[in-house]
Amino acid sequence: MSKEIKGIIFDLDGVLVDTAKYHFKSWIKLSAELGFELTPVVEEKLKGISRMDSLNIVLESGGISCSEEEKKAMAEKKNTWYLDSLEGLDNDVILEGVLSFLDAVKSHNIPMAVGSASKNATTILSRLDMTDYFVSIIDGNHVQKTKPDPEVFVNAARDLQLEEASCLVFEDSQKGILAAKTGGFRVIGIGEKTALKEAEAVISGFQGVKVEDVMALLN
Ligand code: B16
Ligand code: MG
């Protein structure tokens, strides 16, 4: 294990679990109801940001303006659809290689935390029996400011009792990578290099990835 990295903070949607697609499907359903289509460009923008910020981007892309009360109702509707799509959630939703990687990090005695924008994070992790891996789970219910503000990762580092610079963050979103960098964390992107240029390194996922491989990516 790298001498510098003493803790690891994982984003949830798109890093540990493949739930980002369910978020997007629910937004597609809402936009269809409102009479417009969402593009892949908008999909990328929705990753890692809060429910209300996502709704504002969706509405803006459709050229729709509405009252705060209407927005609240729309956000609730989207969340109900999202939660419906998580009914019967099983281990298939855990991204490939994630459990082996978490086991490997644990065997190196490196403490782990989750830093997610989702208010549904603890529900998802406990349903998948994954909570015990993490010293701390900081989610959308625990922060005042959302990514790209670093608050979610700063709170996770505080719970790990580590300096930001000695924590590595794994993120799949542009806003999350910016949050990690702004907070002084090391950061590896999960996904496509073209979309995640700001990360120190990018991997497509954890399948076949060893802890040592990840550390070798950090200078
Ligand atoms: P919820 P992450 C984020 O989770 C998702 O990427 C983003 O698409 C979603 O809008 C946000 O959580 C809020 O989720 O509606 O469940 O509170 O990627 O930060 O783990
Ligand atoms: Mg994410």
PDB file of C-alpha atoms and ligand atoms in Angstrom:
ATOM      1  CA  MET A   1       0.000   0.000   0.000  1.00  0.00           C
ATOM      2  CA  SER A   2       1.182   3.499  -0.778  1.00  0.00           C
ATOM      3  CA  LYS A   3       2.732   5.284   2.200  1.00  0.00           C
ATOM      4  CA  GLU A   4       0.699   8.364   1.379  1.00  0.00           C
ATOM      5  CA  ILE A   5      -2.797   6.851   1.139  1.00  0.00           C
ATOM      6  CA  LYS A   6      -4.169   6.035   4.579  1.00  0.00           C
ATOM      7  CA  GLY A   7      -7.892   5.897   3.807  1.00  0.00           C
ATOM      8  CA  ILE A   8     -10.240   5.449   0.859  1.00  0.00           C
ATOM      9  CA  ILE A   9     -13.550   7.217   0.243  1.00  0.00           C
ATOM     10  CA  PHE A  10     -15.933   5.753  -2.316  1.00  0.00           C
ATOM     11  CA  ASP A  11     -18.739   7.522  -4.103  1.00  0.00           C
ATOM     12  CA  LEU A  12     -21.785   5.219  -4.310  1.00  0.00           C
ATOM     13  CA  ASP A  13     -23.818   5.498  -7.553  1.00  0.00           C
ATOM     14  CA  GLY A  14     -21.632   4.541 -10.496  1.00  0.00           C
ATOM     15  CA  VAL A  15     -18.656   3.509  -8.337  1.00  0.00           C
ATOM     16  CA  LEU A  16     -19.825   0.776  -5.963  1.00  0.00           C
ATOM     17  CA  VAL A  17     -23.258   0.107  -7.417  1.00  0.00           C
ATOM     18  CA  ASP A  18     -24.829   0.358 -10.849  1.00  0.00           C
ATOM     19  CA  THR A  19     -27.737   2.535  -9.760  1.00  0.00           C
ATOM     20  CA  ALA A  20     -26.834   5.603 -11.865  1.00  0.00           C
ATOM     21  CA  LYS A  21     -28.817   4.053 -14.743  1.00  0.00           C
ATOM     22  CA  TYR A  22     -31.948   3.825 -12.550  1.00  0.00           C
ATOM     23  CA  HIS A  23     -31.616   7.505 -11.612  1.00  0.00           C
ATOM     24  CA  PHE A  24     -31.389   8.394 -15.306  1.00  0.00           C
ATOM     25  CA  LYS A  25     -34.322   6.151 -16.297  1.00  0.00           C
ATOM     26  CA  SER A  26     -36.478   7.924 -13.691  1.00  0.00           C
ATOM     27  CA  TRP A  27     -35.449  11.342 -15.047  1.00  0.00           C
ATOM     28  CA  ILE A  28     -36.248  10.131 -18.583  1.00  0.00           C
ATOM     29  CA  LYS A  29     -39.723   9.115 -17.380  1.00  0.00           C
ATOM     30  CA  LEU A  30     -40.283  12.546 -15.851  1.00  0.00           C
ATOM     31  CA  SER A  31     -39.093  14.425 -18.921  1.00  0.00           C
ATOM     32  CA  ALA A  32     -41.279  12.221 -21.155  1.00  0.00           C
ATOM     33  CA  GLU A  33     -44.252  13.145 -18.992  1.00  0.00           C
ATOM     34  CA  LEU A  34     -43.318  16.804 -19.455  1.00  0.00           C
ATOM     35  CA  GLY A  35     -43.019  16.308 -23.216  1.00  0.00           C
ATOM     36  CA  PHE A  36     -39.292  16.357 -24.002  1.00  0.00           C
ATOM     37  CA  GLU A  37     -36.312  14.001 -24.347  1.00  0.00           C
ATOM     38  CA  LEU A  38     -33.114  13.905 -22.304  1.00  0.00           C
ATOM     39  CA  THR A  39     -29.759  13.623 -24.073  1.00  0.00           C
ATOM     40  CA  PRO A  40     -26.582  11.734 -23.000  1.00  0.00           C
ATOM     41  CA  VAL A  41     -24.950  15.145 -22.410  1.00  0.00           C
ATOM     42  CA  VAL A  42     -27.569  15.873 -19.755  1.00  0.00           C
ATOM     43  CA  GLU A  43     -27.078  12.360 -18.335  1.00  0.00           C
ATOM     44  CA  GLU A  44     -23.399  13.119 -17.634  1.00  0.00           C
ATOM     45  CA  LYS A  45     -24.346  16.394 -15.932  1.00  0.00           C
ATOM     46  CA  LEU A  46     -26.796  14.628 -13.588  1.00  0.00           C
ATOM     47  CA  LYS A  47     -24.207  12.310 -12.095  1.00  0.00           C
ATOM     48  CA  GLY A  48     -23.173  13.057  -8.514  1.00  0.00           C
ATOM     49  CA  ILE A  49     -25.412  16.041  -7.906  1.00  0.00           C
ATOM     50  CA  SER A  50     -28.364  16.306  -5.544  1.00  0.00           C
ATOM     51  CA  ARG A  51     -31.946  15.461  -6.475  1.00  0.00           C
ATOM     52  CA  MET A  52     -33.066  19.111  -6.608  1.00  0.00           C
ATOM     53  CA  ASP A  53     -29.998  20.237  -8.570  1.00  0.00           C
ATOM     54  CA  SER A  54     -30.660  17.367 -10.991  1.00  0.00           C
ATOM     55  CA  LEU A  55     -34.292  18.414 -11.374  1.00  0.00           C
ATOM     56  CA  ASN A  56     -33.247  21.978 -12.172  1.00  0.00           C
ATOM     57  CA  ILE A  57     -30.906  20.724 -14.918  1.00  0.00           C
ATOM     58  CA  VAL A  58     -33.620  18.448 -16.344  1.00  0.00           C
ATOM     59  CA  LEU A  59     -36.186  21.269 -16.396  1.00  0.00           C
ATOM     60  CA  GLU A  60     -33.688  23.699 -17.911  1.00  0.00           C
ATOM     61  CA  SER A  61     -32.858  21.222 -20.688  1.00  0.00           C
ATOM     62  CA  GLY A  62     -36.576  21.042 -21.528  1.00  0.00           C
ATOM     63  CA  GLY A  63     -37.021  24.821 -21.302  1.00  0.00           C
ATOM     64  CA  ILE A  64     -39.570  24.422 -18.510  1.00  0.00           C
ATOM     65  CA  SER A  65     -40.047  26.769 -15.588  1.00  0.00           C
ATOM     66  CA  CYS A  66     -42.290  26.027 -12.615  1.00  0.00           C
ATOM     67  CA  SER A  67     -42.932  26.935  -8.988  1.00  0.00           C
ATOM     68  CA  GLU A  68     -40.944  25.583  -6.045  1.00  0.00           C
ATOM     69  CA  GLU A  69     -44.018  23.627  -4.964  1.00  0.00           C
ATOM     70  CA  GLU A  70     -44.310  21.961  -8.371  1.00  0.00           C
ATOM     71  CA  LYS A  71     -40.602  21.179  -8.292  1.00  0.00           C
ATOM     72  CA  LYS A  72     -40.944  19.538  -4.886  1.00  0.00           C
ATOM     73  CA  ALA A  73     -43.747  17.320  -6.202  1.00  0.00           C
ATOM     74  CA  MET A  74     -41.725  16.391  -9.309  1.00  0.00           C
ATOM     75  CA  ALA A  75     -38.644  15.492  -7.223  1.00  0.00           C
ATOM     76  CA  GLU A  76     -40.787  13.297  -4.973  1.00  0.00           C
ATOM     77  CA  LYS A  77     -42.338  11.611  -7.988  1.00  0.00           C
ATOM     78  CA  LYS A  78     -38.908  10.891  -9.489  1.00  0.00           C
ATOM     79  CA  ASN A  79     -37.702   9.487  -6.161  1.00  0.00           C
ATOM     80  CA  THR A  80     -40.732   7.184  -5.923  1.00  0.00           C
ATOM     81  CA  TRP A  81     -39.987   5.831  -9.429  1.00  0.00           C
ATOM     82  CA  TYR A  82     -36.319   5.464  -8.513  1.00  0.00           C
ATOM     83  CA  LEU A  83     -37.150   3.558  -5.321  1.00  0.00           C
ATOM     84  CA  ASP A  84     -39.626   1.379  -7.253  1.00  0.00           C
ATOM     85  CA  SER A  85     -36.836   0.468  -9.649  1.00  0.00           C
ATOM     86  CA  LEU A  86     -34.742  -0.623  -6.654  1.00  0.00           C
ATOM     87  CA  GLU A  87     -37.427  -3.064  -5.500  1.00  0.00           C
ATOM     88  CA  GLY A  88     -35.933  -6.538  -5.391  1.00  0.00           C
ATOM     89  CA  LEU A  89     -32.449  -5.015  -5.383  1.00  0.00           C
ATOM     90  CA  ASP A  90     -29.877  -7.789  -5.200  1.00  0.00           C
ATOM     91  CA  ASN A  91     -26.125  -8.255  -5.420  1.00  0.00           C
ATOM     92  CA  ASP A  92     -26.259  -8.031  -9.223  1.00  0.00           C
ATOM     93  CA  VAL A  93     -26.367  -4.259  -8.811  1.00  0.00           C
ATOM     94  CA  ILE A  94     -22.915  -4.252  -7.165  1.00  0.00           C
ATOM     95  CA  LEU A  95     -20.420  -3.351  -9.884  1.00  0.00           C
ATOM     96  CA  GLU A  96     -18.019  -6.062 -11.010  1.00  0.00           C
ATOM     97  CA  GLY A  97     -14.909  -6.479  -8.899  1.00  0.00           C
ATOM     98  CA  VAL A  98     -16.143  -4.147  -6.152  1.00  0.00           C
ATOM     99  CA  LEU A  99     -16.519  -6.741  -3.377  1.00  0.00           C
ATOM    100  CA  SER A 100     -13.095  -8.264  -4.086  1.00  0.00           C
ATOM    101  CA  PHE A 101     -11.547  -4.803  -4.087  1.00  0.00           C
ATOM    102  CA  LEU A 102     -13.225  -3.859  -0.791  1.00  0.00           C
ATOM    103  CA  ASP A 103     -12.037  -7.143   0.744  1.00  0.00           C
ATOM    104  CA  ALA A 104      -8.503  -6.436  -0.474  1.00  0.00           C
ATOM    105  CA  VAL A 105      -8.506  -2.893   0.957  1.00  0.00           C
ATOM    106  CA  LYS A 106      -9.813  -4.295   4.253  1.00  0.00           C
ATOM    107  CA  SER A 107      -7.040  -6.867   4.354  1.00  0.00           C
ATOM    108  CA  HIS A 108      -4.540  -3.991   4.034  1.00  0.00           C
ATOM    109  CA  ASN A 109      -6.188  -2.454   7.152  1.00  0.00           C
ATOM    110  CA  ILE A 110      -7.045   0.687   5.229  1.00  0.00           C
ATOM    111  CA  PRO A 111     -10.191   2.324   6.623  1.00  0.00           C
ATOM    112  CA  MET A 112     -12.966   3.067   4.132  1.00  0.00           C
ATOM    113  CA  ALA A 113     -15.873   5.503   3.939  1.00  0.00           C
ATOM    114  CA  VAL A 114     -18.661   6.372   1.515  1.00  0.00           C
ATOM    115  CA  GLY A 115     -19.252   9.934   0.305  1.00  0.00           C
ATOM    116  CA  SER A 116     -22.443  10.106  -1.745  1.00  0.00           C
ATOM    117  CA  ALA A 117     -24.890  12.820  -2.794  1.00  0.00           C
ATOM    118  CA  SER A 118     -27.754  10.328  -2.528  1.00  0.00           C
ATOM    119  CA  LYS A 119     -30.270  10.484   0.302  1.00  0.00           C
ATOM    120  CA  ASN A 120     -30.907   6.788  -0.389  1.00  0.00           C
ATOM    121  CA  ALA A 121     -27.295   5.670   0.195  1.00  0.00           C
ATOM    122  CA  THR A 122     -27.723   3.963   3.572  1.00  0.00           C
ATOM    123  CA  THR A 123     -30.860   2.153   2.372  1.00  0.00           C
ATOM    124  CA  ILE A 124     -29.010   0.774  -0.657  1.00  0.00           C
ATOM    125  CA  LEU A 125     -25.877  -0.233   1.278  1.00  0.00           C
ATOM    126  CA  SER A 126     -27.790  -1.950   4.066  1.00  0.00           C
ATOM    127  CA  ARG A 127     -30.008  -3.819   1.597  1.00  0.00           C
ATOM    128  CA  LEU A 128     -26.834  -5.104  -0.065  1.00  0.00           C
ATOM    129  CA  ASP A 129     -25.292  -5.960   3.307  1.00  0.00           C
ATOM    130  CA  MET A 130     -22.307  -3.709   2.579  1.00  0.00           C
ATOM    131  CA  THR A 131     -22.394  -1.270   5.497  1.00  0.00           C
ATOM    132  CA  ASP A 132     -19.831  -3.151   7.587  1.00  0.00           C
ATOM    133  CA  TYR A 133     -17.036  -2.323   5.166  1.00  0.00           C
ATOM    134  CA  PHE A 134     -17.264   1.357   6.031  1.00  0.00           C
ATOM    135  CA  VAL A 135     -16.215   3.332   9.089  1.00  0.00           C
ATOM    136  CA  SER A 136     -18.509   6.120   7.950  1.00  0.00           C
ATOM    137  CA  ILE A 137     -21.279   6.673   5.393  1.00  0.00           C
ATOM    138  CA  ILE A 138     -21.772  10.349   4.576  1.00  0.00           C
ATOM    139  CA  ASP A 139     -24.702  10.938   2.234  1.00  0.00           C
ATOM    140  CA  GLY A 140     -27.072  13.630   1.043  1.00  0.00           C
ATOM    141  CA  ASN A 141     -28.792  13.676   4.440  1.00  0.00           C
ATOM    142  CA  HIS A 142     -25.598  14.755   6.215  1.00  0.00           C
ATOM    143  CA  VAL A 143     -24.407  17.751   4.206  1.00  0.00           C
ATOM    144  CA  GLN A 144     -25.420  21.355   3.681  1.00  0.00           C
ATOM    145  CA  LYS A 145     -23.620  21.760   0.369  1.00  0.00           C
ATOM    146  CA  THR A 146     -23.545  19.308  -2.502  1.00  0.00           C
ATOM    147  CA  LYS A 147     -20.753  18.313  -4.913  1.00  0.00           C
ATOM    148  CA  PRO A 148     -18.740  20.108  -6.342  1.00  0.00           C
ATOM    149  CA  ASP A 149     -18.464  21.413  -2.772  1.00  0.00           C
ATOM    150  CA  PRO A 150     -16.071  19.051  -0.940  1.00  0.00           C
ATOM    151  CA  GLU A 151     -18.192  18.881   2.270  1.00  0.00           C
ATOM    152  CA  VAL A 152     -19.259  15.243   1.781  1.00  0.00           C
ATOM    153  CA  PHE A 153     -15.638  14.062   1.456  1.00  0.00           C
ATOM    154  CA  VAL A 154     -14.340  16.402   4.179  1.00  0.00           C
ATOM    155  CA  ASN A 155     -16.891  14.904   6.605  1.00  0.00           C
ATOM    156  CA  ALA A 156     -15.862  11.390   5.572  1.00  0.00           C
ATOM    157  CA  ALA A 157     -12.156  12.203   6.136  1.00  0.00           C
ATOM    158  CA  ARG A 158     -13.046  13.661   9.543  1.00  0.00           C
ATOM    159  CA  ASP A 159     -14.765  10.368  10.470  1.00  0.00           C
ATOM    160  CA  LEU A 160     -11.746   8.416   9.243  1.00  0.00           C
ATOM    161  CA  GLN A 161      -9.632  10.772  11.396  1.00  0.00           C
ATOM    162  CA  LEU A 162      -7.362  11.445   8.443  1.00  0.00           C
ATOM    163  CA  GLU A 163      -6.020  14.454   6.595  1.00  0.00           C
ATOM    164  CA  GLU A 164      -7.676  15.077   3.217  1.00  0.00           C
ATOM    165  CA  ALA A 165      -4.363  14.671   1.368  1.00  0.00           C
ATOM    166  CA  SER A 166      -3.923  11.139   2.710  1.00  0.00           C
ATOM    167  CA  CYS A 167      -7.349   9.981   1.485  1.00  0.00           C
ATOM    168  CA  LEU A 168      -8.045   8.628  -1.983  1.00  0.00           C
ATOM    169  CA  VAL A 169     -11.488   9.285  -3.476  1.00  0.00           C
ATOM    170  CA  PHE A 170     -13.068   7.136  -6.193  1.00  0.00           C
ATOM    171  CA  GLU A 171     -15.660   9.063  -8.243  1.00  0.00           C
ATOM    172  CA  ASP A 172     -17.620   8.580 -11.463  1.00  0.00           C
ATOM    173  CA  SER A 173     -18.859  12.156 -11.860  1.00  0.00           C
ATOM    174  CA  GLN A 174     -17.247  15.374 -13.033  1.00  0.00           C
ATOM    175  CA  LYS A 175     -18.750  17.280 -10.088  1.00  0.00           C
ATOM    176  CA  GLY A 176     -17.478  14.685  -7.608  1.00  0.00           C
ATOM    177  CA  ILE A 177     -13.961  14.782  -9.031  1.00  0.00           C
ATOM    178  CA  LEU A 178     -13.994  18.559  -8.749  1.00  0.00           C
ATOM    179  CA  ALA A 179     -15.242  18.256  -5.152  1.00  0.00           C
ATOM    180  CA  ALA A 180     -12.404  15.882  -4.271  1.00  0.00           C
ATOM    181  CA  LYS A 181      -9.772  18.084  -5.918  1.00  0.00           C
ATOM    182  CA  THR A 182     -11.107  21.255  -4.295  1.00  0.00           C
ATOM    183  CA  GLY A 183     -10.949  19.525  -0.913  1.00  0.00           C
ATOM    184  CA  GLY A 184      -7.304  18.484  -1.406  1.00  0.00           C
ATOM    185  CA  PHE A 185      -7.979  14.754  -1.847  1.00  0.00           C
ATOM    186  CA  ARG A 186      -6.298  12.330  -4.232  1.00  0.00           C
ATOM    187  CA  VAL A 187      -8.833  11.221  -6.834  1.00  0.00           C
ATOM    188  CA  ILE A 188      -9.263   8.403  -9.326  1.00  0.00           C
ATOM    189  CA  GLY A 189     -12.119   8.513 -11.827  1.00  0.00           C
ATOM    190  CA  ILE A 190     -14.303   5.510 -12.605  1.00  0.00           C
ATOM    191  CA  GLY A 191     -15.501   5.542 -16.210  1.00  0.00           C
ATOM    192  CA  GLU A 192     -14.326   7.134 -19.452  1.00  0.00           C
ATOM    193  CA  LYS A 193     -11.121   9.204 -19.560  1.00  0.00           C
ATOM    194  CA  THR A 194     -12.700  11.678 -21.965  1.00  0.00           C
ATOM    195  CA  ALA A 195     -15.465  12.567 -19.505  1.00  0.00           C
ATOM    196  CA  LEU A 196     -13.260  12.568 -16.387  1.00  0.00           C
ATOM    197  CA  LYS A 197     -10.214  14.553 -17.521  1.00  0.00           C
ATOM    198  CA  GLU A 198      -9.736  16.263 -14.157  1.00  0.00           C
ATOM    199  CA  ALA A 199      -9.023  13.021 -12.254  1.00  0.00           C
ATOM    200  CA  GLU A 200      -5.407  12.033 -11.516  1.00  0.00           C
ATOM    201  CA  ALA A 201      -6.095   8.710 -13.238  1.00  0.00           C
ATOM    202  CA  VAL A 202      -9.152   6.932 -14.614  1.00  0.00           C
ATOM    203  CA  ILE A 203     -10.048   3.230 -14.508  1.00  0.00           C
ATOM    204  CA  SER A 204     -13.102   1.641 -16.105  1.00  0.00           C
ATOM    205  CA  GLY A 205     -14.016  -0.216 -12.914  1.00  0.00           C
ATOM    206  CA  PHE A 206     -12.645  -2.549 -10.237  1.00  0.00           C
ATOM    207  CA  GLN A 207     -12.785  -5.814 -12.158  1.00  0.00           C
ATOM    208  CA  GLY A 208      -9.393  -7.518 -11.751  1.00  0.00           C
ATOM    209  CA  VAL A 209      -7.953  -4.390 -10.103  1.00  0.00           C
ATOM    210  CA  LYS A 210      -5.537  -4.893  -7.195  1.00  0.00           C
ATOM    211  CA  VAL A 211      -4.908  -2.332  -4.461  1.00  0.00           C
ATOM    212  CA  GLU A 212      -1.291  -2.128  -5.629  1.00  0.00           C
ATOM    213  CA  ASP A 213      -2.435  -1.363  -9.222  1.00  0.00           C
ATOM    214  CA  VAL A 214      -4.410   1.611  -7.976  1.00  0.00           C
ATOM    215  CA  MET A 215      -1.548   2.948  -5.884  1.00  0.00           C
ATOM    216  CA  ALA A 216       0.795   2.664  -8.854  1.00  0.00           C
ATOM    217  CA  LEU A 217      -1.475   5.089 -10.729  1.00  0.00           C
ATOM    218  CA  LEU A 218      -0.805   7.816  -8.153  1.00  0.00           C
ATOM    219  CA  ASN A 219       2.494   9.674  -8.453  1.00  0.00           C
TER     220      ASN A 219
HETATM  221  P1  B16 B   1     -31.057  10.719  -4.427  1.00  0.00           P
HETATM  222  P2  B16 B   1     -23.566   9.574  -5.872  1.00  0.00           P
HETATM  223  C1  B16 B   1     -25.868  10.703  -6.616  1.00  0.00           C
HETATM  224  O1  B16 B   1     -25.184   9.678  -5.972  1.00  0.00           O
HETATM  225  C2  B16 B   1     -26.234  10.316  -8.035  1.00  0.00           C
HETATM  226  O2  B16 B   1     -25.076  10.187  -8.833  1.00  0.00           O
HETATM  227  C3  B16 B   1     -27.102  11.389  -8.641  1.00  0.00           C
HETATM  228  O3  B16 B   1     -27.499  11.015  -9.944  1.00  0.00           O
HETATM  229  C4  B16 B   1     -28.332  11.595  -7.748  1.00  0.00           C
HETATM  230  O4  B16 B   1     -29.147  12.654  -8.242  1.00  0.00           O
HETATM  231  C5  B16 B   1     -27.883  11.934  -6.341  1.00  0.00           C
HETATM  232  O5  B16 B   1     -27.054  10.898  -5.854  1.00  0.00           O
HETATM  233  C6  B16 B   1     -29.038  12.136  -5.396  1.00  0.00           C
HETATM  234  O6  B16 B   1     -29.683  10.901  -5.207  1.00  0.00           O
HETATM  235  O7  B16 B   1     -32.142  11.243  -5.281  1.00  0.00           O
HETATM  236  O8  B16 B   1     -31.093   9.218  -4.213  1.00  0.00           O
HETATM  237  O9  B16 B   1     -30.924  11.488  -3.118  1.00  0.00           O
HETATM  238  O10 B16 B   1     -23.093   9.331  -7.264  1.00  0.00           O
HETATM  239  O11 B16 B   1     -23.078  10.860  -5.244  1.00  0.00           O
HETATM  240  O12 B16 B   1     -23.389   8.368  -4.967  1.00  0.00           O
HETATM  241 MG    MG B   2     -21.582   8.711  -8.554  1.00  0.00          MG
END
